[in-house]
XYZ file of C-alpha atoms in Angstrom:
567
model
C 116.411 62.702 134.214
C 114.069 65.443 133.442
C 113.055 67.469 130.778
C 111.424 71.110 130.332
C 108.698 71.785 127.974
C 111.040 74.031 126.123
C 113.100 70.504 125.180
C 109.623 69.169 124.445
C 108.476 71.460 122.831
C 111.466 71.778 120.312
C 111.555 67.965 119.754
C 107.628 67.935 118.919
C 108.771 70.130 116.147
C 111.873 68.253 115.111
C 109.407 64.952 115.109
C 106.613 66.345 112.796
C 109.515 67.513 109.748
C 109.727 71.359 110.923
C 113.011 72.752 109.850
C 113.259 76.318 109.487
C 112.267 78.852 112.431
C 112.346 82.332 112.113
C 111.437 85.148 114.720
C 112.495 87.527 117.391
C 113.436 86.146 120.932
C 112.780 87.360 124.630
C 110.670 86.454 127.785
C 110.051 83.782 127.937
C 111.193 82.063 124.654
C 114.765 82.813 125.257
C 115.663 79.415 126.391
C 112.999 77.819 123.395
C 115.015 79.387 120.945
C 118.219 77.589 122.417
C 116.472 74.165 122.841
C 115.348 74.214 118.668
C 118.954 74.870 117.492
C 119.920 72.166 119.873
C 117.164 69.702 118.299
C 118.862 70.985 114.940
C 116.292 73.199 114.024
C 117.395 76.436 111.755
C 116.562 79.585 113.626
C 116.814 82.606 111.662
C 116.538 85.543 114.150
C 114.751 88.864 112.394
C 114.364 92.729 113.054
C 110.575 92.394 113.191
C 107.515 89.966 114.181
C 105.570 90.485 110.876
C 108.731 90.246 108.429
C 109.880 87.304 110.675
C 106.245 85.979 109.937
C 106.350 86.422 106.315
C 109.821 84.466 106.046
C 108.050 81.638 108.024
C 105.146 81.384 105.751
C 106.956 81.446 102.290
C 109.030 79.017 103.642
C 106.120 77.328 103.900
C 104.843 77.835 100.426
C 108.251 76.846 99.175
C 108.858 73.587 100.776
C 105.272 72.549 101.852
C 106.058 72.132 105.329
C 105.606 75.107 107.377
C 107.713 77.503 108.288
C 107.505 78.471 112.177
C 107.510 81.889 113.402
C 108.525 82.622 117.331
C 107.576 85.546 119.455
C 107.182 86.826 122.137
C 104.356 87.298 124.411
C 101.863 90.501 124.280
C 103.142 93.272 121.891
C 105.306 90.422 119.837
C 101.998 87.980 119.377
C 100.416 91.206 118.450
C 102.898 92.804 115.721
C 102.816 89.053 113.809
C 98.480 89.185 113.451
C 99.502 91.132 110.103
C 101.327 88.130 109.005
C 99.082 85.447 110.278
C 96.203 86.781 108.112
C 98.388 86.979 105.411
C 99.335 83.250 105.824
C 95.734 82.816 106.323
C 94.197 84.710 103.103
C 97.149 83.499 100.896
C 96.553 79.857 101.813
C 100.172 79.271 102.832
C 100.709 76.379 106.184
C 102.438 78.838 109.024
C 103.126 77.858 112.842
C 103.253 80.806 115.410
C 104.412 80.087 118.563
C 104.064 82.385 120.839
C 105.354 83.359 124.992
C 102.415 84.305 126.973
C 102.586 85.377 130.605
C 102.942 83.038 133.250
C 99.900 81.583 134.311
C 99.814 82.665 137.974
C 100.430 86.148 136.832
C 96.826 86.400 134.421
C 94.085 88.753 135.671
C 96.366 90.512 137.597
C 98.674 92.708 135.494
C 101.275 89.630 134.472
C 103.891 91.474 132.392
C 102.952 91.440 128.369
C 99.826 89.209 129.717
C 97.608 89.748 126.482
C 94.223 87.116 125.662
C 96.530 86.286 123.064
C 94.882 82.632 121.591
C 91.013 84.334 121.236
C 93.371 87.516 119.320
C 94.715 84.615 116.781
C 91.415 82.513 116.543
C 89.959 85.003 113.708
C 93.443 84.605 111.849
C 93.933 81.263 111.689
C 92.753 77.647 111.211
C 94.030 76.416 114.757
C 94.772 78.079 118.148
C 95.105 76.225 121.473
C 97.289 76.512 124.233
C 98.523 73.297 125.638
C 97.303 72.370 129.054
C 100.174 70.403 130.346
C 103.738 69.653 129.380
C 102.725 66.202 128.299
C 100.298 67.499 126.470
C 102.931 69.713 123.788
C 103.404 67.021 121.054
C 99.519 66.372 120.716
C 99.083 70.120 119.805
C 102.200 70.411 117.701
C 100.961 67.823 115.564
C 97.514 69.309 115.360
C 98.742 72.628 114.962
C 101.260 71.613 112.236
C 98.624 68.805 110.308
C 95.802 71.502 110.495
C 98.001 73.839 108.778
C 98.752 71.932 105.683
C 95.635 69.657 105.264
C 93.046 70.816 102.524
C 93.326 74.699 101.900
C 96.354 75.345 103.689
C 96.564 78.154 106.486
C 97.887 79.726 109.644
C 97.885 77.655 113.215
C 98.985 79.173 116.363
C 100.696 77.408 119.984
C 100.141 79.649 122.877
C 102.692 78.793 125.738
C 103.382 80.407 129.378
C 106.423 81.053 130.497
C 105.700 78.114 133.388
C 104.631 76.117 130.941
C 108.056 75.957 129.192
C 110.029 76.079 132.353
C 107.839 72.963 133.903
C 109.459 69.496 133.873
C 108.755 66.261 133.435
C 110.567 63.092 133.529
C 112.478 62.218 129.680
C 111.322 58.874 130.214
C 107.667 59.952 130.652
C 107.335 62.301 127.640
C 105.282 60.861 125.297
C 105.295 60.220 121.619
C 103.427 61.137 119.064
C 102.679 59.797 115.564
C 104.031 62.177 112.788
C 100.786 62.429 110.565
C 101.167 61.535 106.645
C 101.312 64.037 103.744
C 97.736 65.687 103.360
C 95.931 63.413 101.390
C 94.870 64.285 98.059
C 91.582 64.506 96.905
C 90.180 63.102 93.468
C 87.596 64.522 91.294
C 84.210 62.697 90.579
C 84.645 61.551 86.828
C 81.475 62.617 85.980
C 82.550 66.208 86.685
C 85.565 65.798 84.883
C 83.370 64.663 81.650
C 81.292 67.723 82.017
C 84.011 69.994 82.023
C 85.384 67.945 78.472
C 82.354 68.633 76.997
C 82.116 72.503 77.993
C 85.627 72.956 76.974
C 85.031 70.915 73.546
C 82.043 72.827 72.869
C 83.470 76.522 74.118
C 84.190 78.699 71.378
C 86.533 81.541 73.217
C 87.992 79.265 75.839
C 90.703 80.421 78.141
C 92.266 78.497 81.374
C 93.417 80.628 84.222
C 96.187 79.065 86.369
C 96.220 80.049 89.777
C 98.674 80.274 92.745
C 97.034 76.841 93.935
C 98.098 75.484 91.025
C 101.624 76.257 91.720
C 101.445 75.162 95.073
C 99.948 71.630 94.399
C 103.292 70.882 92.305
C 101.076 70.397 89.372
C 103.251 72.291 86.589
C 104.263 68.759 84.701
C 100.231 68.270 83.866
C 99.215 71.823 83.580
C 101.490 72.497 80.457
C 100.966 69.152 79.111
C 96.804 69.791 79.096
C 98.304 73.132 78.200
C 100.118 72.002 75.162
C 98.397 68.978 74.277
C 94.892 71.153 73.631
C 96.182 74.468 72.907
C 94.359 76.384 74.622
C 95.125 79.824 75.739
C 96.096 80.294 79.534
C 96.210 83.532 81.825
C 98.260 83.414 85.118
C 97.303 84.682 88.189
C 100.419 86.484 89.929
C 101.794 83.497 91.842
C 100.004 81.506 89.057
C 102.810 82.437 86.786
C 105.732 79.899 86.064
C 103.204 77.075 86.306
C 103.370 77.324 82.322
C 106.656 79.321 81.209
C 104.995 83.382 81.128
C 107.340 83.397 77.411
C 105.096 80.328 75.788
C 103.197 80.865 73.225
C 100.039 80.153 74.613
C 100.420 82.716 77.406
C 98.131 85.542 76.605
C 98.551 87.608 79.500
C 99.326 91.004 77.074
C 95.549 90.463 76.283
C 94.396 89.846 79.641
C 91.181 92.298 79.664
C 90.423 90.912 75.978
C 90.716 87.617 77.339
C 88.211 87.563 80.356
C 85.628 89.706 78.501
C 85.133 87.437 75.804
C 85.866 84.236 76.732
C 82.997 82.433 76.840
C 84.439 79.249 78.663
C 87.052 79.605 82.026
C 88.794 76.927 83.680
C 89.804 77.813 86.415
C 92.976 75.748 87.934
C 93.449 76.736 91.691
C 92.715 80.229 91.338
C 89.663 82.082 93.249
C 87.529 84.786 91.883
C 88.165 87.567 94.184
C 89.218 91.215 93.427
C 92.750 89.741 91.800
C 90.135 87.965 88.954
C 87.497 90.983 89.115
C 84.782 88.219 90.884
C 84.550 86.609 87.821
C 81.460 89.125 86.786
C 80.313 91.896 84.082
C 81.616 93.987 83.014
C 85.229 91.936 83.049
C 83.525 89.159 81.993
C 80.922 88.134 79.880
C 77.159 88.095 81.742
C 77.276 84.218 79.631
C 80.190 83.263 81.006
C 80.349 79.704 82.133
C 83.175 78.767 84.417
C 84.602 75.086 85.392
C 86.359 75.933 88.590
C 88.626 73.465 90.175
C 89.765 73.377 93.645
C 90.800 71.530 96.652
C 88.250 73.507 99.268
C 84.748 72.452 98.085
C 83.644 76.058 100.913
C 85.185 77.924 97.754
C 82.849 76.714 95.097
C 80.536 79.057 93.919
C 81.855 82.176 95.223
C 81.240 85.295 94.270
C 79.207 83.437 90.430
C 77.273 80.021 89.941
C 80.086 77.978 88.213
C 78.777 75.736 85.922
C 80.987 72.589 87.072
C 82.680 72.693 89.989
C 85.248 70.146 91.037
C 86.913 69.553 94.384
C 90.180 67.609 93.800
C 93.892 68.628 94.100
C 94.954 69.995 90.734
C 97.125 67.271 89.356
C 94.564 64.430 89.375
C 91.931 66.340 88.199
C 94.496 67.715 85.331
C 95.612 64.217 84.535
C 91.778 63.177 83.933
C 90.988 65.672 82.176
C 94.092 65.515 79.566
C 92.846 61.934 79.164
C 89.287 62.743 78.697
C 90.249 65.392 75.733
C 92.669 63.379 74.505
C 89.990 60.335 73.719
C 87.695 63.231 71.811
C 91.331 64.484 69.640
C 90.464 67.759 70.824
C 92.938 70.173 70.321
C 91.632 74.251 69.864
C 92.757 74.862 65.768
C 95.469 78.136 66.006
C 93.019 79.514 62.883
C 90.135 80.789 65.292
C 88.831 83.335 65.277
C 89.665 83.414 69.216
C 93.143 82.885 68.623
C 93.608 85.907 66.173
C 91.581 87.870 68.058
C 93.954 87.370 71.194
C 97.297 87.268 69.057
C 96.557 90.514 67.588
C 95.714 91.971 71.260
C 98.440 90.530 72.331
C 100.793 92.088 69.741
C 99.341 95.487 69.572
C 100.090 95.980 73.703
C 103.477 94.241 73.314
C 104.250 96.752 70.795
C 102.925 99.976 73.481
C 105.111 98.375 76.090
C 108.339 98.194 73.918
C 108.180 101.775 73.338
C 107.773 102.874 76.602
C 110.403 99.778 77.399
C 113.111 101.478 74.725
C 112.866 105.097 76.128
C 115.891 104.941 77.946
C 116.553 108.821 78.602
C 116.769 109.450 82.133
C 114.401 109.884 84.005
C 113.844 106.645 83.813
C 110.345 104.900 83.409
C 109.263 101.255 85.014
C 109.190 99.406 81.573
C 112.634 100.951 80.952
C 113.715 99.336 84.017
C 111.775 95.809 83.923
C 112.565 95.572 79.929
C 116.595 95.571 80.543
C 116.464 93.903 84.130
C 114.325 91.003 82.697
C 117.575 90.754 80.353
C 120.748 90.469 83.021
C 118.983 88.269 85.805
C 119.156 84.502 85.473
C 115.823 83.180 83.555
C 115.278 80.609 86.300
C 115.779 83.567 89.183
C 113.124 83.788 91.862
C 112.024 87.287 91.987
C 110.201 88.547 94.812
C 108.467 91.745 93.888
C 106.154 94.264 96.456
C 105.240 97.971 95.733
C 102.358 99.759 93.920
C 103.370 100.345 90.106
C 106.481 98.405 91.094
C 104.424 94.940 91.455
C 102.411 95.185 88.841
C 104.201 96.089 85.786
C 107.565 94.277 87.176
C 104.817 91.715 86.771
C 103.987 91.869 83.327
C 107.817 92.488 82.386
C 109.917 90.190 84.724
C 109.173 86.508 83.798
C 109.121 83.639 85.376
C 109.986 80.049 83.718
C 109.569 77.906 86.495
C 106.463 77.370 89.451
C 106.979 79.107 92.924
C 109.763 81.856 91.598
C 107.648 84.671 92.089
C 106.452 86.098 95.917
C 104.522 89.089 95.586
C 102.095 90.701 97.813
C 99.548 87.745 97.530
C 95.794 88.336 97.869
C 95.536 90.220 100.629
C 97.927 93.006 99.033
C 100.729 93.075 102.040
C 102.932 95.511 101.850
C 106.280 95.165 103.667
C 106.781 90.947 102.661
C 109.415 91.652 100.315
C 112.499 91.176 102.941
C 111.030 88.287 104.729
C 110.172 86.009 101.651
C 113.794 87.386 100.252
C 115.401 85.854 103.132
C 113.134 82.631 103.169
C 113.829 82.209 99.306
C 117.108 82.552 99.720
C 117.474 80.144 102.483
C 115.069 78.002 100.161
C 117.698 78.265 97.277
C 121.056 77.519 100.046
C 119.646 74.107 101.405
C 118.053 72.826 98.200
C 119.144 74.570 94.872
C 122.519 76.318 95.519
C 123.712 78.880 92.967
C 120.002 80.063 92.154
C 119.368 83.772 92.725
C 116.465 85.636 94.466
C 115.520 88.962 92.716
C 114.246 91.319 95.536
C 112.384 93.840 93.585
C 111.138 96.960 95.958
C 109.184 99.824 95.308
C 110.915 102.574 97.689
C 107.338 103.077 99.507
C 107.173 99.396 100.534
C 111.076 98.554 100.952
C 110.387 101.067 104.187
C 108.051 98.698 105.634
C 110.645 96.077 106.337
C 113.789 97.603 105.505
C 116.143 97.016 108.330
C 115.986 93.477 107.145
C 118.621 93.832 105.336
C 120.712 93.371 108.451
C 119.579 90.150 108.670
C 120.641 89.304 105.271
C 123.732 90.206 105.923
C 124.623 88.808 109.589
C 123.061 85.342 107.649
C 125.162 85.722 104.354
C 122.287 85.737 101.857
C 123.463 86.959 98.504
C 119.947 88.754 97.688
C 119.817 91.165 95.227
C 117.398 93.755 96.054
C 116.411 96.301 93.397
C 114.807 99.679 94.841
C 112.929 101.433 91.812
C 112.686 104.822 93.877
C 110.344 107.452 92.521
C 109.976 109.430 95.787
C 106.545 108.349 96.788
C 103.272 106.036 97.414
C 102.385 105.516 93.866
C 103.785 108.974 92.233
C 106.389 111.542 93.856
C 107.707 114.886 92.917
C 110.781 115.479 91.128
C 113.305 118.041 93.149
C 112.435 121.608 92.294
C 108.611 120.418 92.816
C 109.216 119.285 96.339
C 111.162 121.465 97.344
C 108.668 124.147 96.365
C 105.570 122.590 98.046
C 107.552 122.393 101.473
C 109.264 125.448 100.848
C 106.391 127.420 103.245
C 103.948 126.767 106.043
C 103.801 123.767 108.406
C 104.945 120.331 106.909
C 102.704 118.046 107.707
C 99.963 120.448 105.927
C 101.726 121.126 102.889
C 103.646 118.096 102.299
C 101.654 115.692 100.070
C 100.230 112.468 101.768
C 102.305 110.474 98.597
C 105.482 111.881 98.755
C 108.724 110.543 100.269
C 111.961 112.255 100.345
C 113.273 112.936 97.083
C 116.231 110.026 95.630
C 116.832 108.906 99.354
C 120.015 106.818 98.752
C 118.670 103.786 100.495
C 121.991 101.968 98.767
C 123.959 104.111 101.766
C 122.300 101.055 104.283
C 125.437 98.407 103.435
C 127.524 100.920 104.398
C 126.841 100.273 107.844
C 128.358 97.111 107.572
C 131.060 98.189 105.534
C 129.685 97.330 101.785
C 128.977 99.183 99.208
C 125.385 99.625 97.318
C 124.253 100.651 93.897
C 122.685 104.264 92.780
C 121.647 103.878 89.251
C 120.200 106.598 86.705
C 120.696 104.967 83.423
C 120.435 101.385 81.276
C 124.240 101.266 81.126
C 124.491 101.614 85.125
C 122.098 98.795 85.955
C 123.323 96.942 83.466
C 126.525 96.472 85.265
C 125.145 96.634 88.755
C 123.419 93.903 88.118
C 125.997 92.370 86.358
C 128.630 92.778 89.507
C 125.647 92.027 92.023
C 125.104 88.408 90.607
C 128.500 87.538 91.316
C 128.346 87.398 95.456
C 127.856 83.986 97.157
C 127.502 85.694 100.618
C 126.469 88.504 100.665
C 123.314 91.356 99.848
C 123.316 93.953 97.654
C 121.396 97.219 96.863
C 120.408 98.515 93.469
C 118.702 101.501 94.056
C 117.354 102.980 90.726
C 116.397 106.874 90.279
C 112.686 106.801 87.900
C 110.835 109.603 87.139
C 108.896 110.824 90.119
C 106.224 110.540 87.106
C 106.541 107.589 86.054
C 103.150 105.676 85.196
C 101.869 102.294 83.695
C 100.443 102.583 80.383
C 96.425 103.565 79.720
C 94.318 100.701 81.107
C 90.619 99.775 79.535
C 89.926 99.107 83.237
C 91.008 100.102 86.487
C 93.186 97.056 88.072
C 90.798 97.351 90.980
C 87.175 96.874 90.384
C 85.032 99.107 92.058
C 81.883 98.888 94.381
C 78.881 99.799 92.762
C 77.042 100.575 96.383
């Protein structure tokens, strides 16, 4: 009996753990997408390469395996580059497979024929195209092991249409080994010692948790180093959860306070790139000395000389370290100096954010919003959050208890993820922890990058809560009487600010192409009990879409989030 490389190709992935695939089919994957589901694969079919890429990847983060995406040759390899360097800058293990045009047909006009493995290289760890049909399991288990092995990434399978189609005998296809987990590095206990003795001797020390922290499963040691020393921590975006964003030690209210003065940083799977300001003056102290820990010794000494520098996976390291403090009784005393300092900050920008929280006249503002949502969602929700203002104050505001419940736009600032890594968290939460909710969070600017998604929610049953906060624009838009003024003369596309979307567009109307019903909400009382209603589906979306002022800004800032160039 024979077998095509499609059959192959689907059990190579079956044999090396894949389980979820997500993408968009036609020539010449059609008959690929039939042979996974008949492997027992779980192909989720989107509206759009990059959103179908972004599902694959944060199934990836979730699970640790990843995620595969599937498109099709040309213009469908070319759409998912966004979300293979997004996979790639994020560190999160991705598979793209991709059709390519039949071999006989390259260099002379093949249909969709597009040089599309030296277009992936730059975004990726791995890209090959197989050679032969026998030759399929040897890259899928390349592809797959290269993926998740030290800093994890993106890997992408090229395949020709002739190379699916080919066949081989069954009896002939060959097996190959399914690799082990990545292996986990330990740290040299001399550097472990030196980092003891920095943080014993620090006088403002502050541990920053990272999203590689979250990703290396390493929440059990972090919070007991965490509470076992006292020391203060700051989370990175995906950092948070690690240690409960509600502890006490959290300090992220006095975040700028805390990297300016503190004259000690551990840093736990976290880089210093823009998200951490480079770790440099003026954001930090010119004296600064840093103990950065991470699994990819090509990241040490980025951007600032750290003063130990540790390659090991988090939880070892962490687990060495608690020891090695332990054995000195160190534990930071809450009477510092640095502790008052940061529980003061800490309380006087709580206190700005309440009041703008408890202004509940409509318009509505973002803290308004974040303050009362924060109080009707389940604590141990995952929220997935994208958007301007939207990210980052739903960030300060919406909380997360637990590691890996919160997807956000990720270091290379995405916009348009939110759907996808809705739809992969929600999956996420079906097979492995049914009953928990995903929190889809959407500024209106970036749910228009991805939003016919929603149809895939829907034709999938995935209860997803998405939450709009519309103000009418990329970062600020105009309230009615203003817009309608601007446009009122003169051609459009000169007068109509660059920022500005349509004014309330009732993006809520969407489910009513399949017959549901969303959400328009002006006031606390309204999203109080659309949220309330919302939580109660087991198989379906929902829409929230929530009318802020076009106005509506985040409080005064010592800094700018983003640092600037000094060139």
């Amino acid at each position: 009996m024979e077998i095509d490389g499609n059959a192959v190709l689907a059990k190579a992935l079956r044999d090396q753990g894949i389980e979820y695939v997500f993408g968009i089919i036609g020539i010449p994957v059609v008959e690929l997408s039939m042979a996974m589901q008949a492997e027992g694969l779980k192909y989720v079919g989107m509206r759009n390469e990059q959103a179908a890429c972004y599902a694959a990847q944060a199934i990836g983060y979730l699970t640790g395996k990843p995620g595969v995406c599937l498109v099709v040759s040309g213009p469908g390899l070319l759409h998912v580059t966004g979300g293979m360097a997004n996979a790639q800058v994020n560190c999160w293990p991705l598979l793209v497979i991709g059709g390519a045009t039949s071999q006989d047909h390259e260099g002379i006009g093949g249909f969709q024929e597009c040089p599309q493995v030296e277009l992936s290289r730059p975004y990726c760890k791995y890209a090959a195209r197989p050679p032969s049909v026998s030759l399929i399991p040897m890259h899928v288990e390349k592809a797959i092991r290269l993926a998740c092995y030290g800093r994890p990434g993106a890997a992408y399978l090229d395949f020709p249409g002739n190379l699916l189609t080919a066949k081989i005998a069954e009896e002939s296809a060959p097996l190959q080994y399914t690799h082990p987990i990545p292996p986990v590095p330990f740290p040299d206990p001399a550097m472990v010692t030196n980092a003891a003795k920095l943080l014993i001797s620090a006088k403002r020390p502050l541990v920053i948790i990272g999203k590689g922290a979250a990703y290396a499963r390493s929440e059990l040691q972090v919070r007991q180093l965490i509470h076992q020393t006292n020391l203060p921590f700051l989370p990175t975006p995906m950092g948070k959860g690690v240690v409960p964003d509600l502890d006490p030690q959290c300090i992220a209210p006095a975040r700028t306070l805390a990297l300016q003065k503190a004259d000690v940083v551990l840093l736990l799977g976290a880089r210093l790139n823009w998200i951490l300001h480079f770790g440099r003056p003026p954001r930090y102290s010119s004296d600064v000395k840093v103990i950065q820990v991470d699994v990819n010794p090509e990241e040490m000494h980025n951007s600032v000389l750290s003063t130990v520098a540790v390659q090991s996976h988090i939880v070892p390291f962490t687990e060495q370290l608690i020891d090695a403090l332990a054995k000195e009784r160190f534990r930071l005393d809450n009477n510092t100096d640095w502790w008052k300092d940061l529980r003061a900050k800490c309380e006087k920008n709580r206190k700005v954010v309440e009041e703008m929280a408890l202004n509940v006249e409509p318009p509505l503002n973002y803290y308004a919003v974040f303050h009362h949502l924060q109080q009707y969602i389940p604590q141990d929700a995952i929220i997935v959050s994208e958007g301007a203002n939207t990210m980052d104050i739903g960030r300060t505001l919406l909380h997360n208890k637990l590691a890996r419940h919160r997807l956000d736009a990720g270091t290379f600032g995405t916009m348009g993820v939110g759907p996808g890594f809705a739809i992969a968290a929600a999956l996420f939460c079906r097979d492995h922890f049914p009953g928990k909710k995903v929190i889809c969070v959407e500024g209106d600017s970036a749910f228009g990058f991805s939003g016919m998604e929603l149809e895939t929610m829907v034709r999938y049953q995935l209860p997803i809560v998405i939450v709009i906060v519309n103000n009418g624009g990329i970062y600020g838009g105009f309230d009615k009487q203003t817009y309608d003024d601007i446009r009122s003369g003169g051609d459009l596309t000169q007068v109509t600010p660059a920022s500005a979307l349509t004014h309330e567009t009732r993006y809520e109307n969407m489910l009513n192409m399949f017959g549901m019903t969303g959400c328009f909400v002006r006031t606390i009382p309204q999203l109080r009990d659309a949220v309330k209603n919302c939580l109660t589906a087991t198989d379906r979306p929902h829409v929230i879409n929530v009318a802020i002022s076009p106005q509506a800004d985040r409080k005064p800032q010592d800094f700018k989030w983003l640092t600037e160039s000094k060139l």
